[in-house]
PDB file of C-alpha atoms in Angstrom:
ATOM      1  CA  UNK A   1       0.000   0.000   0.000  1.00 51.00           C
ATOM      2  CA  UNK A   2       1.038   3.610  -0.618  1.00 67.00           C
ATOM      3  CA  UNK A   3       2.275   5.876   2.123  1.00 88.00           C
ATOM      4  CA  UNK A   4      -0.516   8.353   3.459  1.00 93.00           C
ATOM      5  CA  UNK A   5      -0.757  11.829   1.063  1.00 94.00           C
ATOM      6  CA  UNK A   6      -1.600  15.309   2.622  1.00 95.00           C
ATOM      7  CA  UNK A   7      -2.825  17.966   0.709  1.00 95.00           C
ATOM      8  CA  UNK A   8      -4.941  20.929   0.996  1.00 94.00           C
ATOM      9  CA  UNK A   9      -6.866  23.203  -0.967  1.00 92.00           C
ATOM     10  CA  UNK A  10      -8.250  26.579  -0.832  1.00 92.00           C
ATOM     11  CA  UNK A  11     -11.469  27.113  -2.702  1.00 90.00           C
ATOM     12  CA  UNK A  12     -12.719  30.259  -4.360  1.00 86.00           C
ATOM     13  CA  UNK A  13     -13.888  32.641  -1.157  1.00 83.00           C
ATOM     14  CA  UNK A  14     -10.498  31.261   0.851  1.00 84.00           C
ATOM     15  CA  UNK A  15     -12.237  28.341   2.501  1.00 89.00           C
ATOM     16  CA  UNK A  16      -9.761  25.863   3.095  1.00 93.00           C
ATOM     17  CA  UNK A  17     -10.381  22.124   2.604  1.00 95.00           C
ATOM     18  CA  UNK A  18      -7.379  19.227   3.902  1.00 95.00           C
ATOM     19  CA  UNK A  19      -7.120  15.510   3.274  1.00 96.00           C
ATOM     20  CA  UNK A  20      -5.083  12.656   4.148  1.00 96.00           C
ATOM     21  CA  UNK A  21      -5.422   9.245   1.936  1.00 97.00           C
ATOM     22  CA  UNK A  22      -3.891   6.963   0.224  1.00 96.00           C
ATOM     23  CA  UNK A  23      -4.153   5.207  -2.947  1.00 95.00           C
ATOM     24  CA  UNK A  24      -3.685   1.324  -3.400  1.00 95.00           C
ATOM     25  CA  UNK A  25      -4.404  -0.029  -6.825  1.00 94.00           C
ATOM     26  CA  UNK A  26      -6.232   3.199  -8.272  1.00 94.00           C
ATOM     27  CA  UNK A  27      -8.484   3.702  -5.245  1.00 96.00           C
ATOM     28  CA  UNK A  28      -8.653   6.178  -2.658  1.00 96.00           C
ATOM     29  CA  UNK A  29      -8.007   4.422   0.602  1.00 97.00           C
ATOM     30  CA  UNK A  30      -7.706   5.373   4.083  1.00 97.00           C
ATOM     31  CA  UNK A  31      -9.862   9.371   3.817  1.00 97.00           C
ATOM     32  CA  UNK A  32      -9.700  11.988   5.941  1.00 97.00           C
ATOM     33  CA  UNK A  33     -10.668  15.169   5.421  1.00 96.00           C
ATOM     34  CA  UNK A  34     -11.180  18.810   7.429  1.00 94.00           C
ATOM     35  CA  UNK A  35     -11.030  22.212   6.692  1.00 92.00           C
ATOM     36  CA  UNK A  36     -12.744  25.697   7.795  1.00 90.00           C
ATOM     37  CA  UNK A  37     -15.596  24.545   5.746  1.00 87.00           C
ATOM     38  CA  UNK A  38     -19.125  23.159   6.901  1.00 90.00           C
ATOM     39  CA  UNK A  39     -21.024  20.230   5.451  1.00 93.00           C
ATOM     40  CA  UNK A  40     -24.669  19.952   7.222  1.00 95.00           C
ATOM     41  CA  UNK A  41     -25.754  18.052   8.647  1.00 95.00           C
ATOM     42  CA  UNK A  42     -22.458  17.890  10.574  1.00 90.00           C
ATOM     43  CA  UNK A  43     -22.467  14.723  11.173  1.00 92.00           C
ATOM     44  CA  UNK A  44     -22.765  13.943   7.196  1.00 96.00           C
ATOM     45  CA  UNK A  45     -18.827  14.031   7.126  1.00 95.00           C
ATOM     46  CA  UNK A  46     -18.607  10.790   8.371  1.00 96.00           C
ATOM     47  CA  UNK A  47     -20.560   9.447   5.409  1.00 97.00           C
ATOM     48  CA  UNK A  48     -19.123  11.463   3.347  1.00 97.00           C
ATOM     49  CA  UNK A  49     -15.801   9.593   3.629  1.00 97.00           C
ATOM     50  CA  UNK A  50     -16.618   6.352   4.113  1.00 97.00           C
ATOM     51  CA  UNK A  51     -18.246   7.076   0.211  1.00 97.00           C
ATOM     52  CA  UNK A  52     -14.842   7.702  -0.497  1.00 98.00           C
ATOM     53  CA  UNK A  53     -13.269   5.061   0.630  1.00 97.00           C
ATOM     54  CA  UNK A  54     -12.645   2.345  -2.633  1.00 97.00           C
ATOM     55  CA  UNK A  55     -13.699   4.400  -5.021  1.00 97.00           C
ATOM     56  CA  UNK A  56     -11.283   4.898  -8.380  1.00 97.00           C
ATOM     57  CA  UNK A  57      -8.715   7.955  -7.695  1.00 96.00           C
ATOM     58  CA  UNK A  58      -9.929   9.680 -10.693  1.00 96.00           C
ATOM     59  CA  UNK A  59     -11.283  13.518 -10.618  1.00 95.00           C
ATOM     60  CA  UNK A  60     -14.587  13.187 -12.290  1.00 97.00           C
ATOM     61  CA  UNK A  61     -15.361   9.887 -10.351  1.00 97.00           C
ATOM     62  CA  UNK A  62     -14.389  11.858  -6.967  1.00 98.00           C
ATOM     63  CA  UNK A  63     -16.463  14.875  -8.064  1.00 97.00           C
ATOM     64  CA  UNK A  64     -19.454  12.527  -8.896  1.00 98.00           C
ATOM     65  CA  UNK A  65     -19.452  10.595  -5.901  1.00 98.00           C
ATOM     66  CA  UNK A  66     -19.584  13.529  -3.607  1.00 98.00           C
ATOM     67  CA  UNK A  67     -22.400  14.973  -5.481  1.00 98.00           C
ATOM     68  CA  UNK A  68     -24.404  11.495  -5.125  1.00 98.00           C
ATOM     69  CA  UNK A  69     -23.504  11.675  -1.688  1.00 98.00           C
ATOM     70  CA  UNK A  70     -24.875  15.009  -0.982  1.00 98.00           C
ATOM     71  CA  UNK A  71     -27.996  14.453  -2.892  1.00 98.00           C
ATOM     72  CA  UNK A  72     -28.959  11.117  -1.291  1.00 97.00           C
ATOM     73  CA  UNK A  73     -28.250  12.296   1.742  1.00 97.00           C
ATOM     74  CA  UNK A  74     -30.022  16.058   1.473  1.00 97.00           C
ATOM     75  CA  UNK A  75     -26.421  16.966   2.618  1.00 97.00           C
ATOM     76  CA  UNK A  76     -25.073  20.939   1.717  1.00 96.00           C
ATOM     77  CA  UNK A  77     -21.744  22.113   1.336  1.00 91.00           C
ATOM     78  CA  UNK A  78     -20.958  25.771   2.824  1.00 89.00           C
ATOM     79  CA  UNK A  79     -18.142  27.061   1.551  1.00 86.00           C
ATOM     80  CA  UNK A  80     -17.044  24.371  -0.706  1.00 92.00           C
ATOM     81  CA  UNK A  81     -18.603  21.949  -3.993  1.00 94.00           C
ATOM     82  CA  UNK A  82     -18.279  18.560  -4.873  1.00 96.00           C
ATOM     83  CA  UNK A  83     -15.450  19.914  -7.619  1.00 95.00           C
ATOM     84  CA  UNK A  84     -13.341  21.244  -4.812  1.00 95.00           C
ATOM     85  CA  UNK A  85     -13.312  18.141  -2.840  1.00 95.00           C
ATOM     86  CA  UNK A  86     -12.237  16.031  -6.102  1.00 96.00           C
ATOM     87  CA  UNK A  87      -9.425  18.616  -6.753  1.00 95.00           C
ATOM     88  CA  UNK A  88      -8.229  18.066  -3.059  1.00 95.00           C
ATOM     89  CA  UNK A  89      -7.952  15.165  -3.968  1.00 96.00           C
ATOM     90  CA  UNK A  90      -6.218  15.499  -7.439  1.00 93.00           C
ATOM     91  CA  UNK A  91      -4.142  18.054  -7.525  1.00 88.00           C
ATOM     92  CA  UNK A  92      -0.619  18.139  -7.897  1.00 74.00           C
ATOM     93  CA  UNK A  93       1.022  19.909  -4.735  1.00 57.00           C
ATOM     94  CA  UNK A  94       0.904  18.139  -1.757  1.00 53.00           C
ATOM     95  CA  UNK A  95       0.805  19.701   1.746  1.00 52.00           C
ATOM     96  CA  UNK A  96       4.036  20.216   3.745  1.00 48.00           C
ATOM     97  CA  UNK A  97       2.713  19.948   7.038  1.00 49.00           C
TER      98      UNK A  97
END
C-alpha cells in the first residue's frame, strides 16, 4: 500500500479544505478530510468519507461521488462543492505539514 498523502486546498472565497489518503491499486483508501468549511448536517462528514473510501482515484469519479452523496443524503456544502473536494484530492502539490 502507498504511504498516506496530505494535501490541501483553498477554494474560491479562501475556505480551506485538507485531506489525508492513500491510494492502493487506483483507489482512494484510508480518507480523511477537514477544513474551515461546513457540510450539514455535521455529522454527514462521516458518510461522506466512508463514500470515499474504494472508489477509483480519478477527478470526475471523486467529483461525482460527492455529489451522489450530498444528494442522497439532502447533505449541503458551505463554503465548498463537490469539484473542490475532487481537486483536493487530485491536484498536484501536496501539503508540507
Amino acid at each position: 500500500m502507498d504511504s498516506i498523502v496530505k494535501k490541501q486546498f483553498k477554494v474560491a472565497g479562501g475556505k480551506l479544505l485538507k485531506a489525508s489518503f492513500s491510494v492502493d491499486e487506483g483507489k482512494l483508501k484510508d480518507v480523511k478530510i477537514t477544513g474551515d468549511f461546513f457540510l450539514y448536517p455535521e455529522e454527514a462528514i462521516e458518510g461522506l468519507i466512508l463514500s470515499l473510501n474504494d472508489i477509483e482515484f480519478e477527478e470526475s469519479i471523486i467529483e461525482k461521488a460527492v455529489s451522489v452523496y450530498l444528494k442522497d443524503n439532502n447533505a449541503e456544502f458551505v463554503g465548498a462543492s463537490p469539484n473542490d473536494v475532487a481537486k483536493l484530492f487530485t491536484q498536484e502539490v501536496e501539503d508540507s505539514k
